[in-house]
Amino acid sequence: MTSATLNSLGFAKPPSETRVVVAMSGGVDSSVVAAQLKEEGYDVVGVTLQLYDHGAALAKKGACCAGIDIHDARRVAEEMGFPHYVLDYENIFKDAVIDEFADSYLGGATPVPCIRCNERVKFKDLLETARDLEADCMATGHYIQRKTGDFGPELHSAADTNRDQSYFLFSTTPEQLEYLRFPLGHLPSKDATRELASKYGLAVADKPDSQDICFVPNGDYASVIEKLRPGAAEPGEIVHADGRVLGTHNGVIHYTIGQRRGLGIGGLTEPLYVVKLDVDAKQVIVGPKEMLATRTIPVREINWLGDEAMTSRPEWEISVRVRSTRPPRPAILRPISDTEAEVELLTAEEGVSPGQACVFYANEGSRIFGGGWIWRG
């Protein structure tokens, strides 16, 4: 292989001389990445993180990095013939992800712990472990694309918009992007991934996708918070935006911005939604749907991935996503500092919530310019 010839991971040497650590969750996506790279002749090392108690994890179906998933990852490594390690990251995960999740929820926010896990665990501590193993790069099963631009690696949405995970990866830094690889980002569909799994004869080919947040069984956030912070859920009043007390609640943590169902207040002539959570006053404030509409969003802790500094312009015409389930919408980004900005949506969005991410996209094409955290409604 000549110096001008790059292998599929972008290195000017044979795959056999290129070591790649694959972050293996035990699911079909990361298993296919590991199997594919092994088949291409790379020096593959599989690593799986134990993120929380093995016993509890085994009992929960559909969780990432649970006991059964560790077993599945190890089995794939044995089938394909590459080394596999399980690292105990339980304390790191609790300190970096779970504790903040609990505190943010108690503070009236709606956190996205999957982003913090990528930012503070997988792309930080695990990435350093990959470097310690003298790997040339680290590969994951995320559906996102890394492309080489005029100024270095760029982050782009996945080819399959239905599988795109860019919302959860906006905080990937330029330095991390240099080291990371995402071999599935160009695939047209999840079916294509499962076809590859069948081609490699992987036992996980038909394994269901993980659901919900890995440490939150059945999406029941409140029960997890109560377990993590006993006694933190204090009762209070459900108050209309006009000041009328409509009822009582058993804890602000049971509610989210935009919620309509399960408010426990009947006999009303108009549908009401949660429009604000006042943690200090222990109040859940409700109002008509139009009160949810937001056009101006303060964003902080911004990770910027543009070619020029964010502050080099007074404003940027971009598109933004304020929820993982919504498509990007046109907006104006006005920088305040290197890490803070105000985002003006050209069309108001409902249910914009503190604790969620605001991710920046190019108006044309698939490039991601980073993003930040919504910090007040």
CSV table of C-alpha atoms in Angstrom, one decimal:
chain,number,residue,atom,x,y,z
A,1,MET,CA,0.0,0.0,0.0
A,2,THR,CA,1.5,3.3,-1.1
A,3,SER,CA,1.5,6.4,1.1
A,4,ALA,CA,-1.1,8.0,-1.2
A,5,THR,CA,-3.5,5.0,-0.8
A,6,LEU,CA,-5.8,5.2,2.2
A,7,ASN,CA,-7.6,2.2,3.7
A,8,SER,CA,-11.4,2.4,4.4
A,9,LEU,CA,-10.7,4.1,7.8
A,10,GLY,CA,-8.5,6.7,6.3
A,11,PHE,CA,-5.1,5.5,7.2
A,12,ALA,CA,-2.1,5.0,4.8
A,13,LYS,CA,-1.3,1.5,5.8
A,14,PRO,CA,-2.8,-2.0,5.4
A,15,PRO,CA,-5.9,-2.8,7.5
A,16,SER,CA,-3.9,-5.5,9.3
A,17,GLU,CA,-1.6,-2.8,10.7
A,18,THR,CA,-4.5,-0.6,11.7
A,19,ARG,CA,-5.8,-1.2,15.2
A,20,VAL,CA,-9.4,-0.1,15.8
A,21,VAL,CA,-11.3,-0.2,19.1
A,22,VAL,CA,-15.0,-0.9,18.6
A,23,ALA,CA,-17.4,0.3,21.3
A,24,MET,CA,-19.7,-2.7,21.5
A,25,SER,CA,-23.1,-2.3,23.2
A,26,GLY,CA,-24.2,-5.9,22.5
A,27,GLY,CA,-26.7,-4.7,19.9
A,28,VAL,CA,-26.8,-5.4,16.2
A,29,ASP,CA,-25.3,-2.0,15.1
A,30,SER,CA,-22.0,-2.1,16.9
A,31,SER,CA,-21.8,-5.9,16.4
A,32,VAL,CA,-22.0,-5.3,12.6
A,33,VAL,CA,-19.3,-2.6,12.8
A,34,ALA,CA,-16.9,-5.0,14.6
A,35,ALA,CA,-17.6,-7.9,12.3
A,36,GLN,CA,-17.3,-5.8,9.1
A,37,LEU,CA,-14.0,-4.3,10.2
A,38,LYS,CA,-12.7,-7.8,11.2
A,39,GLU,CA,-13.7,-9.2,7.9
A,40,GLU,CA,-11.8,-6.3,6.1
A,41,GLY,CA,-8.7,-7.4,7.9
A,42,TYR,CA,-8.4,-4.8,10.6
A,43,ASP,CA,-6.8,-5.4,14.0
A,44,VAL,CA,-10.1,-5.2,15.9
A,45,VAL,CA,-10.4,-4.9,19.7
A,46,GLY,CA,-14.0,-5.0,21.1
A,47,VAL,CA,-14.8,-3.1,24.3
A,48,THR,CA,-18.0,-3.1,26.2
A,49,LEU,CA,-18.9,-0.9,29.2
A,50,GLN,CA,-20.6,-2.2,32.2
A,51,LEU,CA,-22.6,0.9,33.2
A,52,TYR,CA,-24.6,-0.2,36.1
A,53,ASP,CA,-25.4,-3.1,38.4
A,54,HIS,CA,-25.2,-6.5,36.6
A,55,GLY,CA,-28.0,-8.0,38.5
A,56,ALA,CA,-30.4,-5.2,37.9
A,57,ALA,CA,-29.4,-4.9,34.3
A,58,LEU,CA,-30.0,-8.6,33.6
A,59,ALA,CA,-33.6,-8.2,34.6
A,60,LYS,CA,-34.3,-5.3,32.3
A,61,LYS,CA,-35.0,-6.1,28.6
A,62,GLY,CA,-34.2,-3.6,25.9
A,63,ALA,CA,-31.4,-1.9,27.9
A,64,CYS,CA,-28.0,-0.8,26.5
A,65,CYS,CA,-25.0,-2.4,28.2
A,66,ALA,CA,-27.1,-4.6,30.4
A,67,GLY,CA,-25.8,-8.1,31.5
A,68,ILE,CA,-27.3,-9.9,28.5
A,69,ASP,CA,-25.8,-7.3,26.2
A,70,ILE,CA,-22.3,-7.9,27.6
A,71,HIS,CA,-22.8,-11.6,26.9
A,72,ASP,CA,-24.0,-10.9,23.4
A,73,ALA,CA,-21.0,-8.6,22.6
A,74,ARG,CA,-18.6,-11.3,24.0
A,75,ARG,CA,-20.3,-13.9,21.8
A,76,VAL,CA,-19.8,-11.8,18.7
A,77,ALA,CA,-16.1,-11.3,19.5
A,78,GLU,CA,-15.7,-15.1,19.9
A,79,GLU,CA,-17.5,-15.8,16.7
A,80,MET,CA,-15.4,-13.4,14.7
A,81,GLY,CA,-12.2,-14.1,16.4
A,82,PHE,CA,-11.0,-10.8,18.0
A,83,PRO,CA,-10.3,-9.9,21.6
A,84,HIS,CA,-13.0,-8.4,23.8
A,85,TYR,CA,-12.9,-6.5,27.1
A,86,VAL,CA,-15.5,-5.5,29.6
A,87,LEU,CA,-14.7,-2.4,31.5
A,88,ASP,CA,-16.4,-1.5,34.8
A,89,TYR,CA,-17.6,2.1,34.3
A,90,GLU,CA,-20.4,2.0,36.9
A,91,ASN,CA,-19.0,4.7,39.1
A,92,ILE,CA,-18.0,6.9,36.2
A,93,PHE,CA,-21.4,6.5,34.7
A,94,LYS,CA,-23.2,7.3,38.0
A,95,ASP,CA,-21.1,10.4,38.6
A,96,ALA,CA,-21.1,11.8,35.0
A,97,VAL,CA,-24.6,10.9,33.9
A,98,ILE,CA,-27.1,9.5,36.4
A,99,ASP,CA,-26.5,12.0,39.2
A,100,GLU,CA,-26.8,15.0,36.8
A,101,PHE,CA,-30.0,13.4,35.3
A,102,ALA,CA,-31.6,13.2,38.7
A,103,ASP,CA,-30.6,16.8,39.8
A,104,SER,CA,-31.7,18.2,36.4
A,105,TYR,CA,-35.1,16.6,36.7
A,106,LEU,CA,-35.5,17.8,40.2
A,107,GLY,CA,-34.6,21.3,38.9
A,108,GLY,CA,-37.6,21.2,36.5
A,109,ALA,CA,-35.5,20.4,33.4
A,110,THR,CA,-36.0,17.6,31.0
A,111,PRO,CA,-32.5,16.2,30.6
A,112,VAL,CA,-31.1,14.0,27.8
A,113,PRO,CA,-28.7,11.6,29.5
A,114,CYS,CA,-27.8,9.8,26.3
A,115,ILE,CA,-26.0,13.0,25.1
A,116,ARG,CA,-24.0,13.2,28.4
A,117,CYS,CA,-23.1,9.5,28.2
A,118,ASN,CA,-21.6,10.0,24.7
A,119,GLU,CA,-19.9,13.2,25.8
A,120,ARG,CA,-18.6,12.3,29.2
A,121,VAL,CA,-18.2,8.5,29.1
A,122,LYS,CA,-18.0,6.9,25.6
A,123,PHE,CA,-16.2,9.8,23.8
A,124,LYS,CA,-14.1,10.8,26.8
A,125,ASP,CA,-13.0,7.9,29.1
A,126,LEU,CA,-13.5,5.1,26.6
A,127,LEU,CA,-11.8,7.1,23.9
A,128,GLU,CA,-8.8,7.5,26.2
A,129,THR,CA,-8.8,3.8,26.9
A,130,ALA,CA,-8.7,3.2,23.1
A,131,ARG,CA,-5.6,5.5,22.9
A,132,ASP,CA,-4.1,3.5,25.8
A,133,LEU,CA,-4.6,0.3,23.7
A,134,GLU,CA,-2.6,2.1,21.0
A,135,ALA,CA,-5.6,2.0,18.6
A,136,ASP,CA,-5.4,4.2,15.5
A,137,CYS,CA,-9.1,5.1,15.9
A,138,MET,CA,-12.3,4.1,17.7
A,139,ALA,CA,-15.4,3.0,15.8
A,140,THR,CA,-19.0,3.0,17.0
A,141,GLY,CA,-22.4,1.8,15.6
A,142,HIS,CA,-24.0,5.3,15.7
A,143,TYR,CA,-25.9,6.4,12.6
A,144,ILE,CA,-24.0,9.5,11.7
A,145,GLN,CA,-21.4,10.4,9.1
A,146,ARG,CA,-17.9,11.7,9.4
A,147,LYS,CA,-16.7,13.4,6.2
A,148,THR,CA,-13.4,15.0,5.4
A,149,GLY,CA,-13.8,18.7,4.4
A,150,ASP,CA,-11.4,21.5,3.4
A,151,PHE,CA,-10.6,22.2,7.1
A,152,GLY,CA,-10.6,18.6,8.5
A,153,PRO,CA,-13.3,16.1,9.6
A,154,GLU,CA,-16.9,17.3,9.5
A,155,LEU,CA,-20.0,15.8,11.2
A,156,HIS,CA,-22.9,15.0,8.9
A,157,SER,CA,-26.4,13.5,9.4
A,158,ALA,CA,-26.8,9.8,8.6
A,159,ALA,CA,-28.0,8.9,5.1
A,160,ASP,CA,-31.1,7.3,6.6
A,161,THR,CA,-32.9,10.3,8.2
A,162,ASN,CA,-35.1,7.8,10.2
A,163,ARG,CA,-32.1,6.4,12.0
A,164,ASP,CA,-30.0,9.6,12.2
A,165,GLN,CA,-28.5,10.1,15.7
A,166,SER,CA,-26.9,13.6,15.2
A,167,TYR,CA,-29.1,15.1,17.9
A,168,PHE,CA,-27.4,12.9,20.5
A,169,LEU,CA,-23.8,13.5,19.2
A,170,PHE,CA,-23.7,17.3,18.7
A,171,SER,CA,-21.2,17.7,21.6
A,172,THR,CA,-18.6,15.6,19.7
A,173,THR,CA,-15.5,17.9,19.7
A,174,PRO,CA,-13.2,18.4,16.6
A,175,GLU,CA,-10.5,16.5,18.5
A,176,GLN,CA,-12.7,13.6,19.1
A,177,LEU,CA,-14.0,13.6,15.6
A,178,GLU,CA,-10.4,13.2,14.3
A,179,TYR,CA,-10.2,9.9,16.2
A,180,LEU,CA,-13.8,8.5,15.7
A,181,ARG,CA,-15.2,6.5,12.9
A,182,PHE,CA,-18.9,5.7,12.1
A,183,PRO,CA,-19.0,2.9,9.6
A,184,LEU,CA,-22.9,2.6,9.5
A,185,GLY,CA,-23.7,6.3,8.7
A,186,HIS,CA,-23.9,5.8,5.0
A,187,LEU,CA,-26.2,2.9,5.0
A,188,PRO,CA,-29.7,3.5,3.5
A,189,SER,CA,-31.7,1.7,6.3
A,190,LYS,CA,-31.6,-0.4,9.4
A,191,ASP,CA,-32.6,-3.3,7.2
A,192,ALA,CA,-29.3,-3.0,5.5
A,193,THR,CA,-27.5,-3.3,8.8
A,194,ARG,CA,-29.5,-6.5,9.7
A,195,GLU,CA,-28.7,-7.9,6.3
A,196,LEU,CA,-25.0,-7.4,7.0
A,197,ALA,CA,-25.5,-9.1,10.4
A,198,SER,CA,-27.1,-12.1,8.7
A,199,LYS,CA,-24.2,-12.1,6.1
A,200,TYR,CA,-21.7,-12.4,9.0
A,201,GLY,CA,-23.8,-15.0,10.7
A,202,LEU,CA,-24.2,-13.0,13.9
A,203,ALA,CA,-26.5,-14.3,16.5
A,204,VAL,CA,-27.8,-10.8,17.2
A,205,ALA,CA,-29.0,-10.2,13.6
A,206,ASP,CA,-32.7,-10.2,14.8
A,207,LYS,CA,-32.1,-8.7,18.2
A,208,PRO,CA,-34.6,-5.9,18.9
A,209,ASP,CA,-33.3,-2.3,19.2
A,210,SER,CA,-32.9,-1.0,22.7
A,211,GLN,CA,-35.7,1.2,24.0
A,212,ASP,CA,-35.8,4.2,26.4
A,213,ILE,CA,-32.9,5.4,28.5
A,214,CYS,CA,-30.8,2.5,29.5
A,215,PHE,CA,-31.2,3.0,33.3
A,216,VAL,CA,-34.9,4.1,33.1
A,217,PRO,CA,-37.2,1.0,33.0
A,218,ASN,CA,-40.2,1.5,30.8
A,219,GLY,CA,-39.6,5.2,30.5
A,220,ASP,CA,-40.8,5.8,34.1
A,221,TYR,CA,-38.4,8.7,35.0
A,222,ALA,CA,-40.2,9.6,38.2
A,223,SER,CA,-39.7,6.2,39.9
A,224,VAL,CA,-36.0,6.3,39.1
A,225,ILE,CA,-35.6,9.8,40.5
A,226,GLU,CA,-37.5,8.8,43.7
A,227,LYS,CA,-35.1,5.9,44.1
A,228,LEU,CA,-32.0,8.1,43.5
A,229,ARG,CA,-33.2,11.0,45.6
A,230,PRO,CA,-35.6,9.7,48.3
A,231,GLY,CA,-38.0,12.2,49.6
A,232,ALA,CA,-37.2,14.7,46.8
A,233,ALA,CA,-40.7,14.5,45.2
A,234,GLU,CA,-42.7,16.9,47.4
A,235,PRO,CA,-46.4,17.6,46.8
A,236,GLY,CA,-47.6,21.0,45.7
A,237,GLU,CA,-50.3,22.9,43.7
A,238,ILE,CA,-51.3,22.7,40.0
A,239,VAL,CA,-51.9,26.4,39.1
A,240,HIS,CA,-53.4,27.9,36.0
A,241,ALA,CA,-51.3,30.6,34.4
A,242,ASP,CA,-54.0,33.2,35.5
A,243,GLY,CA,-53.3,32.3,39.1
A,244,ARG,CA,-56.2,29.9,39.8
A,245,VAL,CA,-55.4,26.8,41.9
A,246,LEU,CA,-56.8,23.8,40.0
A,247,GLY,CA,-55.6,20.9,42.1
A,248,THR,CA,-52.6,19.3,43.8
A,249,HIS,CA,-49.8,17.1,42.6
A,250,ASN,CA,-47.4,14.5,44.2
A,251,GLY,CA,-44.2,16.0,42.9
A,252,VAL,CA,-43.0,18.2,40.0
A,253,ILE,CA,-40.9,15.3,38.8
A,254,HIS,CA,-44.0,13.6,37.5
A,255,TYR,CA,-44.6,16.3,34.9
A,256,THR,CA,-42.9,17.6,31.8
A,257,ILE,CA,-43.3,20.8,29.7
A,258,GLY,CA,-46.0,20.2,27.1
A,259,GLN,CA,-47.7,17.4,29.0
A,260,ARG,CA,-51.5,17.2,28.6
A,261,ARG,CA,-52.5,13.8,29.8
A,262,GLY,CA,-52.5,12.7,33.4
A,263,LEU,CA,-52.8,16.1,35.0
A,264,GLY,CA,-55.5,14.9,37.3
A,265,ILE,CA,-57.7,18.1,36.9
A,266,GLY,CA,-61.1,17.4,35.5
A,267,GLY,CA,-64.2,19.5,34.8
A,268,LEU,CA,-62.4,22.0,32.6
A,269,THR,CA,-63.9,23.7,29.5
A,270,GLU,CA,-60.5,24.0,27.7
A,271,PRO,CA,-57.6,21.5,27.2
A,272,LEU,CA,-54.7,22.6,29.4
A,273,TYR,CA,-51.0,21.8,29.1
A,274,VAL,CA,-48.0,22.0,31.4
A,275,VAL,CA,-46.3,25.3,30.4
A,276,LYS,CA,-43.9,25.8,33.3
A,277,LEU,CA,-42.5,23.9,36.3
A,278,ASP,CA,-41.7,26.1,39.3
A,279,VAL,CA,-39.5,23.9,41.5
A,280,ASP,CA,-39.0,26.4,44.2
A,281,ALA,CA,-42.7,27.1,44.7
A,282,LYS,CA,-43.5,23.4,44.1
A,283,GLN,CA,-46.0,24.4,41.4
A,284,VAL,CA,-47.0,22.9,38.1
A,285,ILE,CA,-48.3,25.7,36.0
A,286,VAL,CA,-50.7,24.9,33.2
A,287,GLY,CA,-52.3,26.9,30.4
A,288,PRO,CA,-53.7,26.8,26.9
A,289,LYS,CA,-51.7,25.3,24.1
A,290,GLU,CA,-50.7,28.7,22.6
A,291,MET,CA,-48.6,29.4,25.7
A,292,LEU,CA,-46.3,26.6,24.7
A,293,ALA,CA,-45.2,28.4,21.5
A,294,THR,CA,-41.6,29.6,21.7
A,295,ARG,CA,-39.5,31.6,19.2
A,296,THR,CA,-36.5,32.7,21.3
A,297,ILE,CA,-34.3,30.1,22.9
A,298,PRO,CA,-31.3,30.8,25.1
A,299,VAL,CA,-28.6,28.2,24.5
A,300,ARG,CA,-25.3,27.6,26.5
A,301,GLU,CA,-22.5,25.1,26.7
A,302,ILE,CA,-22.3,25.3,22.9
A,303,ASN,CA,-20.0,22.9,21.1
A,304,TRP,CA,-19.2,24.6,17.7
A,305,LEU,CA,-18.2,22.6,14.7
A,306,GLY,CA,-18.1,25.3,12.0
A,307,ASP,CA,-15.0,26.1,9.9
A,308,GLU,CA,-14.8,29.6,11.3
A,309,ALA,CA,-15.5,30.8,14.9
A,310,MET,CA,-19.1,31.1,15.8
A,311,THR,CA,-18.5,34.6,17.0
A,312,SER,CA,-17.0,35.6,13.7
A,313,ARG,CA,-20.5,36.6,12.5
A,314,PRO,CA,-23.2,38.6,14.3
A,315,GLU,CA,-25.7,36.0,13.1
A,316,TRP,CA,-26.0,32.7,11.2
A,317,GLU,CA,-28.9,31.4,9.1
A,318,ILE,CA,-29.2,27.7,10.1
A,319,SER,CA,-31.7,25.1,11.0
A,320,VAL,CA,-32.1,23.7,14.5
A,321,ARG,CA,-33.7,20.7,16.2
A,322,VAL,CA,-35.0,21.3,19.8
A,323,ARG,CA,-36.2,17.6,20.2
A,324,SER,CA,-34.7,14.4,18.9
A,325,THR,CA,-38.1,13.5,17.4
A,326,ARG,CA,-38.5,16.7,15.4
A,327,PRO,CA,-37.0,17.7,12.0
A,328,PRO,CA,-34.7,20.7,11.8
A,329,ARG,CA,-36.5,24.0,11.5
A,330,PRO,CA,-35.1,27.3,10.0
A,331,ALA,CA,-33.6,29.7,12.6
A,332,ILE,CA,-31.2,32.5,13.3
A,333,LEU,CA,-28.3,31.9,15.6
A,334,ARG,CA,-26.9,35.1,17.3
A,335,PRO,CA,-23.7,34.4,19.3
A,336,ILE,CA,-23.2,36.0,22.7
A,337,SER,CA,-19.9,34.4,23.5
A,338,ASP,CA,-17.9,31.3,22.3
A,339,THR,CA,-20.3,29.1,24.3
A,340,GLU,CA,-23.6,31.0,24.5
A,341,ALA,CA,-26.0,32.2,21.9
A,342,GLU,CA,-29.7,33.2,21.3
A,343,VAL,CA,-31.6,31.2,18.8
A,344,GLU,CA,-34.6,32.7,17.1
A,345,LEU,CA,-37.0,30.3,15.4
A,346,LEU,CA,-38.6,31.6,12.2
A,347,THR,CA,-41.7,29.6,13.2
A,348,ALA,CA,-42.6,29.2,16.8
A,349,GLU,CA,-42.2,25.7,18.3
A,350,GLU,CA,-44.3,24.1,21.1
A,351,GLY,CA,-42.8,22.4,24.1
A,352,VAL,CA,-39.3,23.8,24.0
A,353,SER,CA,-37.9,22.6,27.4
A,354,PRO,CA,-34.9,23.5,29.5
A,355,GLY,CA,-32.5,20.6,29.7
A,356,GLN,CA,-33.1,19.6,26.0
A,357,ALA,CA,-30.5,20.1,23.4
A,358,CYS,CA,-30.7,22.6,20.5
A,359,VAL,CA,-28.7,21.2,17.6
A,360,PHE,CA,-27.4,23.3,14.7
A,361,TYR,CA,-27.6,22.1,11.1
A,362,ALA,CA,-26.7,23.7,7.7
A,363,ASN,CA,-29.7,24.9,5.8
A,364,GLU,CA,-28.6,23.0,2.8
A,365,GLY,CA,-26.8,19.6,2.9
A,366,SER,CA,-26.3,17.3,5.8
A,367,ARG,CA,-23.6,19.1,7.9
A,368,ILE,CA,-24.0,19.6,11.7
A,369,PHE,CA,-22.5,22.8,13.2
A,370,GLY,CA,-22.7,21.5,16.8
A,371,GLY,CA,-25.3,22.7,19.3
A,372,GLY,CA,-25.8,23.5,23.0
A,373,TRP,CA,-28.3,23.2,25.9
A,374,ILE,CA,-31.5,25.0,26.3
A,375,TRP,CA,-31.3,26.6,29.7
A,376,ARG,CA,-34.6,28.3,30.4
A,377,GLY,CA,-38.0,28.3,28.7
